[in-house]
PDB file of C-alpha atoms in Angstrom:
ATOM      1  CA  UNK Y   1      83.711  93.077 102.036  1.00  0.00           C
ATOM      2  CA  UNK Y   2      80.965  91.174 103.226  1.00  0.00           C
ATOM      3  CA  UNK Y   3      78.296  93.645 103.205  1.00  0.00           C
ATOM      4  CA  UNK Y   4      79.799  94.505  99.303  1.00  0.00           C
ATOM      5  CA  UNK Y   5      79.480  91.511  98.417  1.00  0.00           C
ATOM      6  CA  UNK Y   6      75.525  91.172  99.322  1.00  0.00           C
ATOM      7  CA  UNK Y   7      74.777  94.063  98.557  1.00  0.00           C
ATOM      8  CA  UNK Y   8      76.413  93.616  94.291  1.00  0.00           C
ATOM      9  CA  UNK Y   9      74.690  90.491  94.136  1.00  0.00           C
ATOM     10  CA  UNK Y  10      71.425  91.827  95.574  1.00  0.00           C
ATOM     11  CA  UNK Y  11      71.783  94.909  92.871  1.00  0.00           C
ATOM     12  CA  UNK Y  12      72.025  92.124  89.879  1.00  0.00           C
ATOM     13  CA  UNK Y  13      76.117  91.642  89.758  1.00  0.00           C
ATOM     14  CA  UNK Y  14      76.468  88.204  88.560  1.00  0.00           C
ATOM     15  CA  UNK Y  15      80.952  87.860  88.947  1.00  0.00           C
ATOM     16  CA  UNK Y  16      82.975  89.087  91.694  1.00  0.00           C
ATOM     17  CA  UNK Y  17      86.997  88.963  91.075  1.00  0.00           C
ATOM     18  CA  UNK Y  18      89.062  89.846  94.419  1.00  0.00           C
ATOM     19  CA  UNK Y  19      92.606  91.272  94.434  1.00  0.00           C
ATOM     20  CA  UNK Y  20      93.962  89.019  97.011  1.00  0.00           C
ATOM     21  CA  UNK Y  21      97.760  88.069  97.162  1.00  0.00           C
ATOM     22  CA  UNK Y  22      99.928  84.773  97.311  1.00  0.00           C
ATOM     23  CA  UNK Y  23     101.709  86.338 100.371  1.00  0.00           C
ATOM     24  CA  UNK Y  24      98.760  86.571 102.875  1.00  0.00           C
ATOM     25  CA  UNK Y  25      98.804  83.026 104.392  1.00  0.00           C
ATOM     26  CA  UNK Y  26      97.314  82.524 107.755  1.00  0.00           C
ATOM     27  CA  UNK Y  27      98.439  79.454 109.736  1.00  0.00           C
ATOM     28  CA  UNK Y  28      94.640  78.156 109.496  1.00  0.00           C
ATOM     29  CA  UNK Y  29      95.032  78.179 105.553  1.00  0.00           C
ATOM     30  CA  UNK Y  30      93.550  80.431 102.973  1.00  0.00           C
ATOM     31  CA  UNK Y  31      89.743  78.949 103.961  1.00  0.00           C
ATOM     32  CA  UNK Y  32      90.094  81.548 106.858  1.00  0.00           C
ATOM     33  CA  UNK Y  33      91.004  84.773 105.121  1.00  0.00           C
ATOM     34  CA  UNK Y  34      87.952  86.607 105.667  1.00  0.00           C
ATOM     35  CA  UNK Y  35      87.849  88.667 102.453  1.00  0.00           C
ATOM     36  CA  UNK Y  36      88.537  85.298 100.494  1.00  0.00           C
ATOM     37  CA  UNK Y  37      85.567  83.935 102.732  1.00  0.00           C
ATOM     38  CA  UNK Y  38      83.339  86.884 102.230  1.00  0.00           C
ATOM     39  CA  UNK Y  39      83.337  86.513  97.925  1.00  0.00           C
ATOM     40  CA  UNK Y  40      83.145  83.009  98.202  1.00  0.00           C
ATOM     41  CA  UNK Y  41      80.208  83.315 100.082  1.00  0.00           C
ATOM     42  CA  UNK Y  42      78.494  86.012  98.294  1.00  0.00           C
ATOM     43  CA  UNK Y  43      76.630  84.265  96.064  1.00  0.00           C
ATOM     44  CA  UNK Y  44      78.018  85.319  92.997  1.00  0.00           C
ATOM     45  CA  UNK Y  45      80.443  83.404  90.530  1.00  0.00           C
ATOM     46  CA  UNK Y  46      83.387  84.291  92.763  1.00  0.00           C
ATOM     47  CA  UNK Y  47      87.399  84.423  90.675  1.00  0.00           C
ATOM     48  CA  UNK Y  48      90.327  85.160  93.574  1.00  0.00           C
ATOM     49  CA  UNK Y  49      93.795  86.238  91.723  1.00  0.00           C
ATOM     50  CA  UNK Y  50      96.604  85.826  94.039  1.00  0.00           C
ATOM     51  CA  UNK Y  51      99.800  87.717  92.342  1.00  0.00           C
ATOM     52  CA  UNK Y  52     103.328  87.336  93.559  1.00  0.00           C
ATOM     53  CA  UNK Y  53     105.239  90.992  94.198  1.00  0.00           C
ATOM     54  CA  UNK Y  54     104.329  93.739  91.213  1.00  0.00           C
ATOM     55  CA  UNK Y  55     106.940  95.044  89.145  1.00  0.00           C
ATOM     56  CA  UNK Y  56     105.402  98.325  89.627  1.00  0.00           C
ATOM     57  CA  UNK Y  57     106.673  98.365  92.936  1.00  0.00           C
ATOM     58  CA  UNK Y  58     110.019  99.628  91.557  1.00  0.00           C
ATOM     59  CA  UNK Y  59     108.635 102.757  89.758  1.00  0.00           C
ATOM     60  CA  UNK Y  60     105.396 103.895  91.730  1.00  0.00           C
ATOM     61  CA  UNK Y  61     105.549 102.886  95.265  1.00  0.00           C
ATOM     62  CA  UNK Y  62     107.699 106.229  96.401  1.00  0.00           C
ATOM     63  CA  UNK Y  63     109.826 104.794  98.748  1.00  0.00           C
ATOM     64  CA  UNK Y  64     111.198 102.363  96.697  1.00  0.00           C
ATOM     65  CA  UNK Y  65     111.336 104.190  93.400  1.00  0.00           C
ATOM     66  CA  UNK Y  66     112.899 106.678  95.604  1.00  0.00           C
ATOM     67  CA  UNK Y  67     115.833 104.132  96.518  1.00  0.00           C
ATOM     68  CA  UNK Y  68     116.002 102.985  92.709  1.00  0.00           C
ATOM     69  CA  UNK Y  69     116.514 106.811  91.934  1.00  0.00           C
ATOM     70  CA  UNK Y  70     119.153 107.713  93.728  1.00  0.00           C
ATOM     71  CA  UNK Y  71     121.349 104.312  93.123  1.00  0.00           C
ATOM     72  CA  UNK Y  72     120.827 101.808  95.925  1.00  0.00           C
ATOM     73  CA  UNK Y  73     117.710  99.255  96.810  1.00  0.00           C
ATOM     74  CA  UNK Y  74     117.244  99.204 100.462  1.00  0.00           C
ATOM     75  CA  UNK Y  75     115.464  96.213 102.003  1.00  0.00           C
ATOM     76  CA  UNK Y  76     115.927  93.633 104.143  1.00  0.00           C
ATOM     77  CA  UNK Y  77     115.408  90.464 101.822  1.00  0.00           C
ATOM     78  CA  UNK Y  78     118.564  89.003 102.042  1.00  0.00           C
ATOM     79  CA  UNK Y  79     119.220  86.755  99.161  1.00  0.00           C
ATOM     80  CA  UNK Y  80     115.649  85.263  98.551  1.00  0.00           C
ATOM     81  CA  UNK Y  81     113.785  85.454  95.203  1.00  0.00           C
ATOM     82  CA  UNK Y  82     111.038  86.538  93.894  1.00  0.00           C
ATOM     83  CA  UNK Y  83     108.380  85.759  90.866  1.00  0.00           C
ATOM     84  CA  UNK Y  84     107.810  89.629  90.357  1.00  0.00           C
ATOM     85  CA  UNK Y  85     104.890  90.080  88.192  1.00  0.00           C
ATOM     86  CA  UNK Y  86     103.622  93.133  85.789  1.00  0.00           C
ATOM     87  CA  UNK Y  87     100.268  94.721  87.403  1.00  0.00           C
ATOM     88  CA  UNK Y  88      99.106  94.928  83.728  1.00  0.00           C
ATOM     89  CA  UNK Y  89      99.212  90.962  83.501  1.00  0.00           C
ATOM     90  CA  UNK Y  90      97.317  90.999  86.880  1.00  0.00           C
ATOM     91  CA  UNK Y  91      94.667  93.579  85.138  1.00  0.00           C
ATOM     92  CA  UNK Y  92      94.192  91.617  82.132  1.00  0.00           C
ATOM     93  CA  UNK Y  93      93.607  88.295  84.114  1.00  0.00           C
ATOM     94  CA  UNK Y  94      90.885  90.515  86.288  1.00  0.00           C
ATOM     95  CA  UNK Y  95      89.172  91.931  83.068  1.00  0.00           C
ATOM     96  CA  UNK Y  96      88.729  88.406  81.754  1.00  0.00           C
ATOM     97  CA  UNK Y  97      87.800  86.827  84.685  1.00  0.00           C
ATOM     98  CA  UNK Y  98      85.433  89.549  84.679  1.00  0.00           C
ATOM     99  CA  UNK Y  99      84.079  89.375  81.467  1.00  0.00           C
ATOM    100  CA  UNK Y 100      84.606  85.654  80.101  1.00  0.00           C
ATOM    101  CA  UNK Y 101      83.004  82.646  80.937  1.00  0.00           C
ATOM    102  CA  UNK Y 102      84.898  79.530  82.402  1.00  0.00           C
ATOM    103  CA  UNK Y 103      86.600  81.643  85.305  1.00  0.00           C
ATOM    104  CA  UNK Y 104      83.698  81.000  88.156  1.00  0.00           C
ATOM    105  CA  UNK Y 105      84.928  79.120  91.628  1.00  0.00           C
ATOM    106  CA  UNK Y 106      88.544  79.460  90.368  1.00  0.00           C
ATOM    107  CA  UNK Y 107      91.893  80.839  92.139  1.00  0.00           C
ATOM    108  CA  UNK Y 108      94.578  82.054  90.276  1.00  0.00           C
ATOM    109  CA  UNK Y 109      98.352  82.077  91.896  1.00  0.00           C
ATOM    110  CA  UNK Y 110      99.951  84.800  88.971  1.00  0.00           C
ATOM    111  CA  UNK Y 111     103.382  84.953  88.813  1.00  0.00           C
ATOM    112  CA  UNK Y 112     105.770  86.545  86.037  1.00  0.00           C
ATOM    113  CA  UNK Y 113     108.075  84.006  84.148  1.00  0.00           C
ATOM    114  CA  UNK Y 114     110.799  83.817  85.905  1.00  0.00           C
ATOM    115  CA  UNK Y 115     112.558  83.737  90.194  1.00  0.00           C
ATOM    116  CA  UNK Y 116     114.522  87.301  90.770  1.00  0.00           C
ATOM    117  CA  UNK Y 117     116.521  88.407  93.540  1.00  0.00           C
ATOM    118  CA  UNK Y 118     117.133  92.110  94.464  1.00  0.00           C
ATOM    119  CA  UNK Y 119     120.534  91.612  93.221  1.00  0.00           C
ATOM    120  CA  UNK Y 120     118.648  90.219  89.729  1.00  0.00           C
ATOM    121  CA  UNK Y 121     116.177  93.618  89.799  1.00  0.00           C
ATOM    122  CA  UNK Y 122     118.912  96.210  90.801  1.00  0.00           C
ATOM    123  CA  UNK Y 123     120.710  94.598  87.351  1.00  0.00           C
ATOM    124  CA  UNK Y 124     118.012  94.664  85.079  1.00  0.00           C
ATOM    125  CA  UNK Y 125     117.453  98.159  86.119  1.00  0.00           C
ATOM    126  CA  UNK Y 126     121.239  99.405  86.007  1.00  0.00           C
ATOM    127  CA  UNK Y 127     120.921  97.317  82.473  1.00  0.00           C
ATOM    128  CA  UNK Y 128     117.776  99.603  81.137  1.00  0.00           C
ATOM    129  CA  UNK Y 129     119.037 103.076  82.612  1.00  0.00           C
ATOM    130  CA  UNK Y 130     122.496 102.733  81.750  1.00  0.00           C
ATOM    131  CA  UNK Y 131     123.447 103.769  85.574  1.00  0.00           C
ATOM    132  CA  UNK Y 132     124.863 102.029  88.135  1.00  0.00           C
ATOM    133  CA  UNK Y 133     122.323 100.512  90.447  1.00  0.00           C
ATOM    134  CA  UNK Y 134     122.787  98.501  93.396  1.00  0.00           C
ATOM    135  CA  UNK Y 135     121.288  96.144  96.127  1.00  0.00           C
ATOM    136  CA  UNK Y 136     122.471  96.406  99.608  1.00  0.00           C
ATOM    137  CA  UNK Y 137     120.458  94.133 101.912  1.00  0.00           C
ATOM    138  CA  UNK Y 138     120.333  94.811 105.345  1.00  0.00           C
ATOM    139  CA  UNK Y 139     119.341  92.892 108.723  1.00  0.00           C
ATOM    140  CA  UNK Y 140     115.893  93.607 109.932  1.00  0.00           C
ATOM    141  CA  UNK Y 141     116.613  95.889 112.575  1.00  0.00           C
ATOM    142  CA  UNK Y 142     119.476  97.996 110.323  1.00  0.00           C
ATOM    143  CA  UNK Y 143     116.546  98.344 107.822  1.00  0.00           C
ATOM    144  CA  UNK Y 144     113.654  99.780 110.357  1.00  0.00           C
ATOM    145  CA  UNK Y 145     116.446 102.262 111.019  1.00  0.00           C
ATOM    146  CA  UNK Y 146     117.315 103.169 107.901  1.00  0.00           C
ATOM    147  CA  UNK Y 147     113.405 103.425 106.660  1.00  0.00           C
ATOM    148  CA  UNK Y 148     112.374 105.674 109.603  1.00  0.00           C
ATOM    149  CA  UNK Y 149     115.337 108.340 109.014  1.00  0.00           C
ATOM    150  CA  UNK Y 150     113.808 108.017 105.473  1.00  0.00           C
ATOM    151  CA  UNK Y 151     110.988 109.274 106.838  1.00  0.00           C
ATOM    152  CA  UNK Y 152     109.175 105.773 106.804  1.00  0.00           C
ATOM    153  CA  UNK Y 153     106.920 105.268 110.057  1.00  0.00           C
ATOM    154  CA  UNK Y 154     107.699 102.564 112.129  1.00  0.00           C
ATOM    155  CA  UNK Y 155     104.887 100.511 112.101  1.00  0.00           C
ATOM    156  CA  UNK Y 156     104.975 100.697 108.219  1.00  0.00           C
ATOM    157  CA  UNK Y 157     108.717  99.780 108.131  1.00  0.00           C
ATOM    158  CA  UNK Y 158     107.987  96.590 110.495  1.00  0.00           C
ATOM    159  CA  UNK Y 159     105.650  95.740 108.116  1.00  0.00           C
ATOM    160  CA  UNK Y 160     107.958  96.139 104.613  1.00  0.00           C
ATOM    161  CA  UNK Y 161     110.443  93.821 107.292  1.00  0.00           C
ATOM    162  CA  UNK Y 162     108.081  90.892 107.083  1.00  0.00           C
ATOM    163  CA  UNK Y 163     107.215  91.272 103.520  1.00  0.00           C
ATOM    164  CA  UNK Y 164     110.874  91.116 102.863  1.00  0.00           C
ATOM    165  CA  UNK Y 165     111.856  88.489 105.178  1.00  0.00           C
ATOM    166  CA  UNK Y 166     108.817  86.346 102.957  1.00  0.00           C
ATOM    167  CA  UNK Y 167     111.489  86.972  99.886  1.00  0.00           C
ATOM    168  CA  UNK Y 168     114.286  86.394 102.207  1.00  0.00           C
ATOM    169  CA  UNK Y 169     113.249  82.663 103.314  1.00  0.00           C
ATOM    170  CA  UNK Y 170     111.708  82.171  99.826  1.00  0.00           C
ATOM    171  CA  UNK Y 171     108.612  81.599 101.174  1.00  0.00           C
ATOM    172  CA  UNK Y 172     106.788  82.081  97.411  1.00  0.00           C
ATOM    173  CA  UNK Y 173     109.981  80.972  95.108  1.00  0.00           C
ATOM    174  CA  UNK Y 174     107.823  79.030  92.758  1.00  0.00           C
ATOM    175  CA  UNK Y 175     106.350  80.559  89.332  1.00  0.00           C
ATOM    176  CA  UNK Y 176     102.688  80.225  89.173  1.00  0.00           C
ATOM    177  CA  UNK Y 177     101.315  79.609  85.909  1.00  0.00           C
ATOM    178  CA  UNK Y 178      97.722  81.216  86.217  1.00  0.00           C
ATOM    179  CA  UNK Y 179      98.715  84.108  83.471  1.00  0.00           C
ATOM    180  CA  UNK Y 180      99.043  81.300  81.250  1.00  0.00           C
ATOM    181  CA  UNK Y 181      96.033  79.612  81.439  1.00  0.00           C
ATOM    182  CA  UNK Y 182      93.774  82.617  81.580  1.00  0.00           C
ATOM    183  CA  UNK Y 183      95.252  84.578  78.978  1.00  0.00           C
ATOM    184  CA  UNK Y 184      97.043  81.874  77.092  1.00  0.00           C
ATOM    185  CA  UNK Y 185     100.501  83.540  77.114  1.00  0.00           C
ATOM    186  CA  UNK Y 186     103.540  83.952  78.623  1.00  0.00           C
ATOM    187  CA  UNK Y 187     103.218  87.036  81.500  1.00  0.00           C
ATOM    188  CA  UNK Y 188     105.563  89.821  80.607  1.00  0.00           C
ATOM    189  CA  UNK Y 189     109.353  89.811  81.765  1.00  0.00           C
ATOM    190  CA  UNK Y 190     111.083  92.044  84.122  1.00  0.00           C
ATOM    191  CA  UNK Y 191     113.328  93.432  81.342  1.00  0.00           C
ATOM    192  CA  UNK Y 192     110.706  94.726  79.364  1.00  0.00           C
ATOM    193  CA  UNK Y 193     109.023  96.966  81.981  1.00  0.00           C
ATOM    194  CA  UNK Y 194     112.252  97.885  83.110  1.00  0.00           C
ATOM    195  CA  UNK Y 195     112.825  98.983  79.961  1.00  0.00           C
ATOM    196  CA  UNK Y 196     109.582 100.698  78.922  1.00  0.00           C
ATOM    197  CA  UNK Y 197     110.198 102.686  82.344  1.00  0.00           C
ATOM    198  CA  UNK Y 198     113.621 103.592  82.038  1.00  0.00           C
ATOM    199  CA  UNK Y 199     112.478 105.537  78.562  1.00  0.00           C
ATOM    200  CA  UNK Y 200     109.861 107.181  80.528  1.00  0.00           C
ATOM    201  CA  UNK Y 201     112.697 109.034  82.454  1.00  0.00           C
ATOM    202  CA  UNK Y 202     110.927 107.683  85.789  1.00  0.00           C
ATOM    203  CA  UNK Y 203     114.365 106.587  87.048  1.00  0.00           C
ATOM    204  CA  UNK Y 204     116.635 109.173  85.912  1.00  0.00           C
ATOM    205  CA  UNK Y 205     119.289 108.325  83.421  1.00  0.00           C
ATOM    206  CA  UNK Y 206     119.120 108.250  79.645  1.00  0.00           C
ATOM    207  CA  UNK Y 207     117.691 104.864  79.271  1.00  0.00           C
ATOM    208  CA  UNK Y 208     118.254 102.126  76.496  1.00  0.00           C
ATOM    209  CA  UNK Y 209     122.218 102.085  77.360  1.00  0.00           C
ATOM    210  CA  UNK Y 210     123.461  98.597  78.054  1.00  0.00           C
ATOM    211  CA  UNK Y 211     125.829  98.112  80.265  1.00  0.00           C
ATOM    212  CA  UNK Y 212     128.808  95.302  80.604  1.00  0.00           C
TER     213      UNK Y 212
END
């Protein structure tokens, strides 16, 4: 990222906006992430978004759409919320940053507008498919068993197991109001995508059907 970085400024490249993520927190604060570091330091007018969870996670990530598929959301997040966010809110932020002025030395936390649990997403699914969709959270160990038979590697499900213990503890249970001030709206809700995917057919079921 370093060498990137030197090398876009040395070709002309005047704004650099990094992907980076609310959840990566080191215990010697964000100063030390070293791709954070490396665009702060590159000499161009640096923008660092820092999203919560995507919504997309749900319908493109294929273990998890996988799960949503056939009924059940498998992960070991206990109780804990969430400020999911819509990747297209996180793209729109990144294109102005990109192309606007006002957005130089600035960090964005993005989150969408409101705190969801799995219990929350599995609803707002089951809502938009018209199918019954649940959440059935499971201790860490229960759930590196469970992804590996799924085909999962280890050492990827050990990883999902912190990520989810994050939502678990509510490490990030606060919204974040960079959409806002970038794009001067309101990021989009869970209920639309889910929505907008469930006519797709992504999830299986007929979509649009609500259910009570």
């Amino acid at each position: 990222m370093r060498s990137f970085g030197k090398l876009a400024v040395a070709c002309g490249v005047e704004r650099l906006v990094l992907l980076s993520a609310r959840d990566w927190v080191v215990p010697q604060g964000e100063e030390k992430l070293p791709c954070e570091r490396a665009v702060r330091e590159s000499g161009a007018r640096w923008t660092i978004l820092k999203p919560s969870w995507f919504f997309q996670n749900f319908s493109e990530d294929p273990f998890i759409a996988g799960q949503v598929q056939g009924g059940e959301i498998v992960m070991s997040a206990g109780g804990g919320v969430e400020p999911f966010i819509d990747a297209d809110d996180i793209a729109e932020v990144a294109v102005a940053a990109l192309t606007e002025e006002g957005h130089g030395g600035q960090s964005y936390e993005l989150s969408g507008p409101r705190l969801l649990s799995l219990d929350d997403v599995a609803d707002e699914i089951a809502r938009a498919t018209g199918r019954a969709i649940a959440y059935r959270p499971l201790p860490p160990d229960e759930f590196t068993a469970h992804a590996v038979r799924q085909g999962v590697p280890e050492e990827f499900a050990g990883l999902l197991n912190m990520l989810y213990g994050w939502i678990a503890e509510n490490r990030f249970a606060t919204l974040a109001d960079g959409v806002q001030r970038v794009l001067g709206r309101e990021p989009r809700d869970f209920g639309d995508y889910a929505r907008t995917v469930a006519a797709s057919g992504v999830w299986g079921g007929g979509g649009g059907v609500e259910r009570r």
